[in-house]
Amino acid sequence: MILPITNRHNSLNFSANNQKDDQSEENKLPYTHDTVLKNTFSNRMRIGVDKLTNALTVYPAKGLNGSKNANFYEFLTMGMVPYLVGSAMLIAVFNSNKTFMPFDKKNASSLGRRLGLGVVFYALAKSASKMLITQPVKWMTGVDTEQPYAKVQYELPENINDTDITSIEYHKVPESSEFIRWDLMYGPEDNAKTRNEPYDKIAKKLGLGTNLNDSDQEAKPRIREIVIKSATAKNIVSYLWAATAVGIAIQECWDKFFEVGTWKFWHGKQFAKTVTTFVKTLGESIKDFYKGGKNGMSRYAGKTLLGAAVLGTVIGVANTMTSSHKPSKLDSADIIEKSRKYVVN
């Protein structure tokens, strides 16, 4: 087993205060070192809310002030804002029909609400559909290609009074196929026997063998291949499912839901009825989408798109599971001919 070079000092200290004060300040930080997080729905929601909050407040302020600590991660995170604003504008444009005549307003409102629902369904399906690749691959290989971790970023002081400036960034362990955080995939540093245990489990699931001397080195090429293939599959499949979701959202059966639905959750019974009606309408819209139109190729449009999304998901998972790094079944006895003489230079 070849262990990575790690920094055992989890925090840096630039403060002129005494050690006790530094430790009390350090304890206020959510993380003191790069920390792997559980890939759960609650954690993903918390990370999303934290990134959106920073994208609306902290990161723009740093950029507008010309902060030396503004970085590419913050620039990419702020990309969430125009995406959300643009989605809201699409919904608003489709539903801005106050100047229409009553009959025209009714028709425009019907289509506008469905198109607005399509925008929401598009975003949800594009994000959630990636789990259709991630979870099967994780079950079969032990590799979580969406494993999040919190990175502690030590920043430069903005002025002479700044000390111990840190910020938290949220990344994924296999975020880049070239720079996978292999060090975060090992076991605890204080136990040499279990240090390589996570790689042992992955190697076993990948069919690389058990009781390997260096399971991490054996598994890493295969893990990198899984990361690359699954990323490609998720990019393709997510758009297919997003398009399917939009097709489901524009079905006419949603008009009845918008007539009785309400967003006023404080109206308990009415809101509960809205939720029930939504689930029922969703089922009806899926059936209508699958049946398609009555004429021409529209009868097969829904079936074709849904079939492409399902088939793409299956092929994506299957392709990710195939590998050119499988161990050879040949033994040395099958390669070396004992009857011949060999010279080693």
Short mmCIF file of C-alpha atoms in Angstrom, two decimals:
data_model
loop_
_atom_site.label_atom_id
_atom_site.label_comp_id
_atom_site.label_asym_id
_atom_site.label_seq_id
_atom_site.Cartn_x
_atom_site.Cartn_y
_atom_site.Cartn_z
CA MET A 1 0.00 0.00 0.00
CA ILE A 2 1.40 3.39 -1.02
CA LEU A 3 0.01 6.05 1.29
CA PRO A 4 -0.53 9.65 0.15
CA ILE A 5 1.42 12.53 1.59
CA THR A 6 -0.91 14.32 3.98
CA ASN A 7 -0.65 17.35 6.23
CA ARG A 8 -1.31 16.24 9.79
CA HIS A 9 -1.71 19.86 10.91
CA ASN A 10 -5.36 20.43 10.16
CA SER A 11 -5.35 24.20 10.55
CA LEU A 12 -3.00 27.09 9.87
CA ASN A 13 -2.44 29.86 12.36
CA PHE A 14 -1.69 33.41 11.31
CA SER A 15 -2.86 35.01 14.54
CA ALA A 16 -0.70 36.89 17.00
CA ASN A 17 -2.98 35.90 19.90
CA ASN A 18 -2.16 33.18 22.36
CA GLN A 19 -2.80 29.50 21.60
CA LYS A 20 -5.90 29.28 23.80
CA ASP A 21 -7.62 32.09 21.92
CA ASP A 22 -6.69 30.48 18.62
CA GLN A 23 -8.23 27.17 19.63
CA SER A 24 -11.46 28.86 20.75
CA GLU A 25 -11.67 30.64 17.42
CA GLU A 26 -10.95 27.42 15.56
CA ASN A 27 -13.79 25.63 17.33
CA LYS A 28 -16.23 28.13 15.83
CA LEU A 29 -15.46 26.91 12.31
CA PRO A 30 -17.81 24.29 10.86
CA TYR A 31 -14.79 22.29 9.67
CA THR A 32 -11.14 22.46 10.67
CA HIS A 33 -9.85 20.41 7.74
CA ASP A 34 -11.07 18.93 4.46
CA THR A 35 -13.94 16.65 5.48
CA VAL A 36 -15.86 14.01 3.53
CA LEU A 37 -19.63 14.38 3.92
CA LYS A 38 -22.32 11.74 3.67
CA ASN A 39 -24.09 11.80 0.33
CA THR A 40 -27.59 12.16 1.77
CA PHE A 41 -30.56 14.24 0.61
CA SER A 42 -30.36 16.48 3.69
CA ASN A 43 -26.67 17.15 3.13
CA ARG A 44 -27.21 17.88 -0.56
CA MET A 45 -29.99 20.32 0.32
CA ARG A 46 -27.85 22.00 2.98
CA ILE A 47 -24.94 22.36 0.56
CA GLY A 48 -27.24 23.76 -2.12
CA VAL A 49 -28.76 26.34 0.24
CA ASP A 50 -25.32 27.36 1.53
CA LYS A 51 -23.93 27.79 -2.00
CA LEU A 52 -26.97 29.76 -3.16
CA THR A 53 -26.83 32.04 -0.11
CA ASN A 54 -23.15 32.78 -0.71
CA ALA A 55 -23.78 33.27 -4.45
CA LEU A 56 -26.34 35.97 -3.65
CA THR A 57 -24.41 37.75 -0.88
CA VAL A 58 -20.77 36.97 -0.09
CA TYR A 59 -19.29 36.11 -3.49
CA PRO A 60 -20.66 39.11 -5.44
CA ALA A 61 -19.47 41.44 -2.68
CA LYS A 62 -15.96 39.98 -2.85
CA GLY A 63 -15.89 40.29 -6.62
CA LEU A 64 -17.18 43.87 -6.71
CA ASN A 65 -14.64 44.89 -4.06
CA GLY A 66 -11.80 43.32 -6.04
CA SER A 67 -10.92 40.92 -3.23
CA LYS A 68 -7.65 39.06 -3.69
CA ASN A 69 -9.42 35.97 -2.33
CA ALA A 70 -12.11 35.80 -5.04
CA ASN A 71 -11.53 32.58 -6.97
CA PHE A 72 -12.87 30.42 -9.80
CA TYR A 73 -15.03 28.32 -7.46
CA GLU A 74 -16.94 31.43 -6.40
CA PHE A 75 -17.31 32.49 -10.04
CA LEU A 76 -18.84 29.12 -10.97
CA THR A 77 -21.11 29.13 -7.91
CA MET A 78 -22.51 32.54 -8.86
CA GLY A 79 -23.66 30.91 -12.12
CA MET A 80 -26.61 29.56 -10.14
CA VAL A 81 -28.07 33.07 -9.90
CA PRO A 82 -28.61 33.84 -13.62
CA TYR A 83 -29.92 30.28 -14.07
CA LEU A 84 -32.61 30.84 -11.43
CA VAL A 85 -33.37 34.40 -12.55
CA GLY A 86 -33.68 33.23 -16.15
CA SER A 87 -36.05 30.44 -15.13
CA ALA A 88 -38.19 32.92 -13.18
CA MET A 89 -38.26 35.27 -16.17
CA LEU A 90 -39.40 32.45 -18.49
CA ILE A 91 -42.27 31.67 -16.13
CA ALA A 92 -43.16 35.37 -15.83
CA VAL A 93 -43.10 35.96 -19.59
CA PHE A 94 -45.41 33.04 -20.27
CA ASN A 95 -47.88 34.21 -17.62
CA SER A 96 -47.85 37.98 -18.22
CA ASN A 97 -51.21 38.19 -19.99
CA LYS A 98 -53.13 40.95 -18.18
CA THR A 99 -53.52 43.01 -21.36
CA PHE A 100 -55.24 40.18 -23.24
CA MET A 101 -58.95 39.95 -23.90
CA PRO A 102 -60.82 37.57 -21.52
CA PHE A 103 -60.95 34.61 -23.94
CA ASP A 104 -57.36 35.09 -25.07
CA LYS A 105 -56.25 35.58 -21.48
CA LYS A 106 -57.75 32.22 -20.47
CA ASN A 107 -55.97 30.39 -23.28
CA ALA A 108 -52.69 32.18 -22.64
CA SER A 109 -52.92 31.50 -18.91
CA SER A 110 -53.55 27.79 -19.53
CA LEU A 111 -50.49 27.43 -21.75
CA GLY A 112 -48.37 29.77 -19.63
CA ARG A 113 -48.90 27.80 -16.43
CA ARG A 114 -48.01 24.55 -18.11
CA LEU A 115 -44.89 26.05 -19.66
CA GLY A 116 -43.96 27.48 -16.26
CA LEU A 117 -44.40 24.03 -14.73
CA GLY A 118 -42.21 22.71 -17.53
CA VAL A 119 -39.39 25.03 -16.45
CA VAL A 120 -39.60 23.67 -12.90
CA PHE A 121 -39.84 20.04 -14.07
CA TYR A 122 -36.87 20.57 -16.38
CA ALA A 123 -34.61 21.73 -13.55
CA LEU A 124 -35.75 19.01 -11.15
CA ALA A 125 -35.45 16.17 -13.68
CA LYS A 126 -32.05 17.33 -14.94
CA SER A 127 -30.66 17.30 -11.41
CA ALA A 128 -32.40 14.21 -10.02
CA SER A 129 -31.83 11.98 -13.06
CA LYS A 130 -28.10 11.91 -12.42
CA MET A 131 -28.78 9.66 -9.44
CA LEU A 132 -30.07 7.03 -11.89
CA ILE A 133 -26.45 6.61 -12.95
CA THR A 134 -24.74 7.39 -9.66
CA GLN A 135 -26.65 4.97 -7.40
CA PRO A 136 -26.44 1.79 -9.52
CA VAL A 137 -22.74 2.41 -10.11
CA LYS A 138 -22.20 2.92 -6.37
CA TRP A 139 -24.08 -0.29 -5.50
CA MET A 140 -22.11 -2.38 -7.97
CA THR A 141 -18.64 -0.85 -7.60
CA GLY A 142 -18.57 0.94 -4.26
CA VAL A 143 -17.51 4.17 -6.02
CA ASP A 144 -19.68 7.20 -5.27
CA THR A 145 -19.06 9.60 -8.15
CA GLU A 146 -21.05 12.32 -6.36
CA GLN A 147 -19.34 12.02 -2.95
CA PRO A 148 -19.27 15.56 -1.47
CA TYR A 149 -16.63 17.01 0.81
CA ALA A 150 -16.08 20.34 2.52
CA LYS A 151 -12.82 22.03 1.62
CA VAL A 152 -11.29 24.50 4.06
CA GLN A 153 -9.85 27.35 2.03
CA TYR A 154 -7.24 29.47 3.82
CA GLU A 155 -7.39 33.01 2.50
CA LEU A 156 -4.94 35.88 2.37
CA PRO A 157 -5.48 38.70 4.90
CA GLU A 158 -7.36 41.65 3.42
CA ASN A 159 -5.93 44.09 5.96
CA ILE A 160 -3.46 44.10 8.83
CA ASN A 161 -6.05 43.11 11.44
CA ASP A 162 -7.24 39.95 9.63
CA THR A 163 -6.20 36.65 11.20
CA ASP A 164 -7.08 33.03 10.47
CA ILE A 165 -9.28 33.88 7.48
CA THR A 166 -10.99 30.77 6.14
CA SER A 167 -13.87 29.93 3.86
CA ILE A 168 -15.67 26.67 3.18
CA GLU A 169 -16.02 25.35 -0.36
CA TYR A 170 -18.09 22.31 -1.32
CA HIS A 171 -16.60 19.97 -3.89
CA LYS A 172 -16.87 16.32 -4.91
CA VAL A 173 -14.14 13.81 -4.18
CA PRO A 174 -13.96 12.69 -7.86
CA GLU A 175 -14.80 16.17 -9.17
CA SER A 176 -11.98 16.03 -11.71
CA SER A 177 -10.72 12.83 -13.32
CA GLU A 178 -7.19 14.29 -13.35
CA PHE A 179 -7.19 15.45 -9.72
CA ILE A 180 -9.31 12.99 -7.75
CA ARG A 181 -8.92 13.45 -3.99
CA TRP A 182 -7.47 10.00 -3.41
CA ASP A 183 -6.36 10.97 0.10
CA LEU A 184 -9.97 11.43 1.21
CA MET A 185 -10.87 7.90 0.12
CA TYR A 186 -8.53 6.23 2.63
CA GLY A 187 -9.51 5.09 6.12
CA PRO A 188 -8.41 6.77 9.39
CA GLU A 189 -4.75 7.70 9.54
CA ASP A 190 -4.32 6.44 13.10
CA ASN A 191 -4.91 2.79 12.15
CA ALA A 192 -2.55 1.30 9.57
CA LYS A 193 -4.53 -1.95 9.37
CA THR A 194 -7.76 -0.29 8.26
CA ARG A 195 -6.13 2.58 6.36
CA ASN A 196 -6.61 0.83 3.02
CA GLU A 197 -9.96 -0.78 3.87
CA PRO A 198 -12.12 1.44 1.60
CA TYR A 199 -9.94 0.53 -1.38
CA ASP A 200 -10.05 -3.15 -0.36
CA LYS A 201 -13.86 -3.09 -0.59
CA ILE A 202 -13.83 -1.32 -3.95
CA ALA A 203 -11.21 -3.73 -5.35
CA LYS A 204 -13.29 -6.69 -4.22
CA LYS A 205 -16.46 -5.35 -5.88
CA LEU A 206 -14.54 -4.59 -9.06
CA GLY A 207 -13.27 -8.16 -9.22
CA LEU A 208 -9.64 -7.16 -8.73
CA GLY A 209 -9.17 -9.71 -5.95
CA THR A 210 -8.91 -9.79 -2.18
CA ASN A 211 -6.03 -9.48 0.29
CA LEU A 212 -4.10 -7.31 -2.16
CA ASN A 213 -0.87 -5.72 -0.97
CA ASP A 214 -1.69 -2.44 -2.70
CA SER A 215 -5.41 -2.44 -3.38
CA ASP A 216 -5.39 1.36 -3.71
CA GLN A 217 -2.92 1.24 -6.61
CA GLU A 218 -4.85 -1.59 -8.24
CA ALA A 219 -8.21 0.20 -7.93
CA LYS A 220 -7.25 3.77 -8.86
CA PRO A 221 -7.07 3.30 -12.67
CA ARG A 222 -10.46 1.58 -12.60
CA ILE A 223 -11.97 4.32 -10.39
CA ARG A 224 -10.74 7.02 -12.76
CA GLU A 225 -12.33 5.17 -15.68
CA ILE A 226 -15.63 4.90 -13.78
CA VAL A 227 -15.58 8.63 -13.03
CA ILE A 228 -15.02 9.55 -16.69
CA LYS A 229 -17.63 7.16 -18.11
CA SER A 230 -20.30 7.97 -15.53
CA ALA A 231 -19.80 11.73 -16.02
CA THR A 232 -20.42 11.34 -19.76
CA ALA A 233 -23.48 9.16 -19.14
CA LYS A 234 -24.94 11.64 -16.63
CA ASN A 235 -24.52 14.57 -19.03
CA ILE A 236 -26.39 12.76 -21.81
CA VAL A 237 -29.08 11.12 -19.68
CA SER A 238 -29.90 14.25 -17.66
CA TYR A 239 -31.01 16.14 -20.79
CA LEU A 240 -33.10 13.21 -22.02
CA TRP A 241 -34.96 13.02 -18.70
CA ALA A 242 -35.29 16.83 -18.59
CA ALA A 243 -36.91 16.81 -22.03
CA THR A 244 -39.22 14.01 -20.91
CA ALA A 245 -40.23 16.04 -17.84
CA VAL A 246 -41.09 19.05 -20.01
CA GLY A 247 -43.26 16.82 -22.21
CA ILE A 248 -45.12 15.59 -19.13
CA ALA A 249 -45.61 19.15 -17.84
CA ILE A 250 -47.34 20.49 -20.96
CA GLN A 251 -50.18 17.94 -20.98
CA GLU A 252 -53.66 19.50 -20.89
CA CYS A 253 -54.73 17.59 -17.77
CA TRP A 254 -52.72 20.07 -15.68
CA ASP A 255 -55.33 22.76 -16.40
CA LYS A 256 -57.74 21.12 -13.96
CA PHE A 257 -55.04 21.05 -11.28
CA PHE A 258 -54.31 24.78 -11.60
CA GLU A 259 -58.01 25.55 -11.21
CA VAL A 260 -58.23 23.89 -7.76
CA GLY A 261 -54.62 24.04 -6.54
CA THR A 262 -53.26 26.53 -4.00
CA TRP A 263 -49.83 27.43 -2.65
CA LYS A 264 -51.28 28.65 0.67
CA PHE A 265 -49.91 25.90 2.89
CA TRP A 266 -51.44 27.53 5.98
CA HIS A 267 -54.82 26.45 4.64
CA GLY A 268 -54.34 22.90 5.85
CA LYS A 269 -57.20 20.96 4.25
CA GLN A 270 -57.10 22.86 0.97
CA PHE A 271 -53.35 22.50 0.67
CA ALA A 272 -53.54 18.76 1.50
CA LYS A 273 -56.13 18.40 -1.28
CA THR A 274 -53.76 20.23 -3.62
CA VAL A 275 -50.97 17.75 -2.88
CA THR A 276 -53.30 14.79 -3.49
CA THR A 277 -54.58 16.33 -6.72
CA PHE A 278 -51.01 17.01 -7.86
CA VAL A 279 -50.00 13.36 -7.47
CA LYS A 280 -53.14 12.21 -9.30
CA THR A 281 -52.64 14.73 -12.11
CA LEU A 282 -48.98 13.74 -12.46
CA GLY A 283 -50.04 10.15 -13.05
CA GLU A 284 -52.59 11.22 -15.65
CA SER A 285 -50.08 13.44 -17.44
CA ILE A 286 -47.56 10.60 -17.66
CA LYS A 287 -50.23 8.39 -19.26
CA ASP A 288 -51.22 11.13 -21.72
CA PHE A 289 -47.58 11.79 -22.57
CA TYR A 290 -46.99 8.09 -23.23
CA LYS A 291 -50.12 7.75 -25.40
CA GLY A 292 -49.15 10.78 -27.48
CA GLY A 293 -51.33 12.65 -29.93
CA LYS A 294 -54.03 11.27 -32.18
CA ASN A 295 -52.42 11.97 -35.56
CA GLY A 296 -49.13 11.33 -37.32
CA MET A 297 -45.82 10.96 -35.56
CA SER A 298 -47.14 12.67 -32.42
CA ARG A 299 -48.55 9.30 -31.37
CA TYR A 300 -45.02 7.97 -30.97
CA ALA A 301 -43.24 11.11 -29.71
CA GLY A 302 -43.78 10.42 -26.00
CA LYS A 303 -42.93 6.73 -26.27
CA THR A 304 -39.78 7.52 -28.24
CA LEU A 305 -38.52 10.17 -25.83
CA LEU A 306 -39.27 8.12 -22.72
CA GLY A 307 -37.71 5.04 -24.31
CA ALA A 308 -34.58 7.02 -25.21
CA ALA A 309 -34.24 8.25 -21.61
CA VAL A 310 -34.65 4.76 -20.14
CA LEU A 311 -32.42 3.10 -22.72
CA GLY A 312 -29.78 5.81 -22.33
CA THR A 313 -29.73 5.24 -18.58
CA VAL A 314 -29.34 1.47 -18.94
CA ILE A 315 -26.60 1.82 -21.56
CA GLY A 316 -24.84 4.47 -19.46
CA VAL A 317 -24.69 2.21 -16.41
CA ALA A 318 -23.67 -0.83 -18.49
CA ASN A 319 -20.91 1.11 -20.25
CA THR A 320 -19.61 2.41 -16.93
CA MET A 321 -19.37 -1.14 -15.61
CA THR A 322 -17.28 -2.35 -18.56
CA SER A 323 -13.55 -1.90 -18.17
CA SER A 324 -10.24 -2.40 -19.92
CA HIS A 325 -8.48 -2.62 -16.55
CA LYS A 326 -9.75 -6.04 -15.51
CA PRO A 327 -7.03 -8.37 -14.21
CA SER A 328 -5.87 -11.05 -16.60
CA LYS A 329 -6.89 -14.62 -15.81
CA LEU A 330 -3.61 -15.92 -17.24
CA ASP A 331 -1.08 -17.36 -14.83
CA SER A 332 2.67 -17.03 -15.24
CA ALA A 333 2.74 -20.73 -16.10
CA ASP A 334 0.54 -19.98 -19.12
CA ILE A 335 2.97 -17.35 -20.42
CA ILE A 336 6.44 -18.70 -19.66
CA GLU A 337 7.44 -21.82 -21.54
CA LYS A 338 9.68 -23.90 -19.29
CA SER A 339 11.24 -25.69 -22.25
CA ARG A 340 12.77 -22.46 -23.57
CA LYS A 341 15.70 -20.45 -22.28
CA TYR A 342 15.25 -16.78 -21.37
CA VAL A 343 17.92 -14.08 -21.01
CA VAL A 344 17.35 -11.01 -18.84
CA ASN A 345 19.37 -7.98 -19.97
#
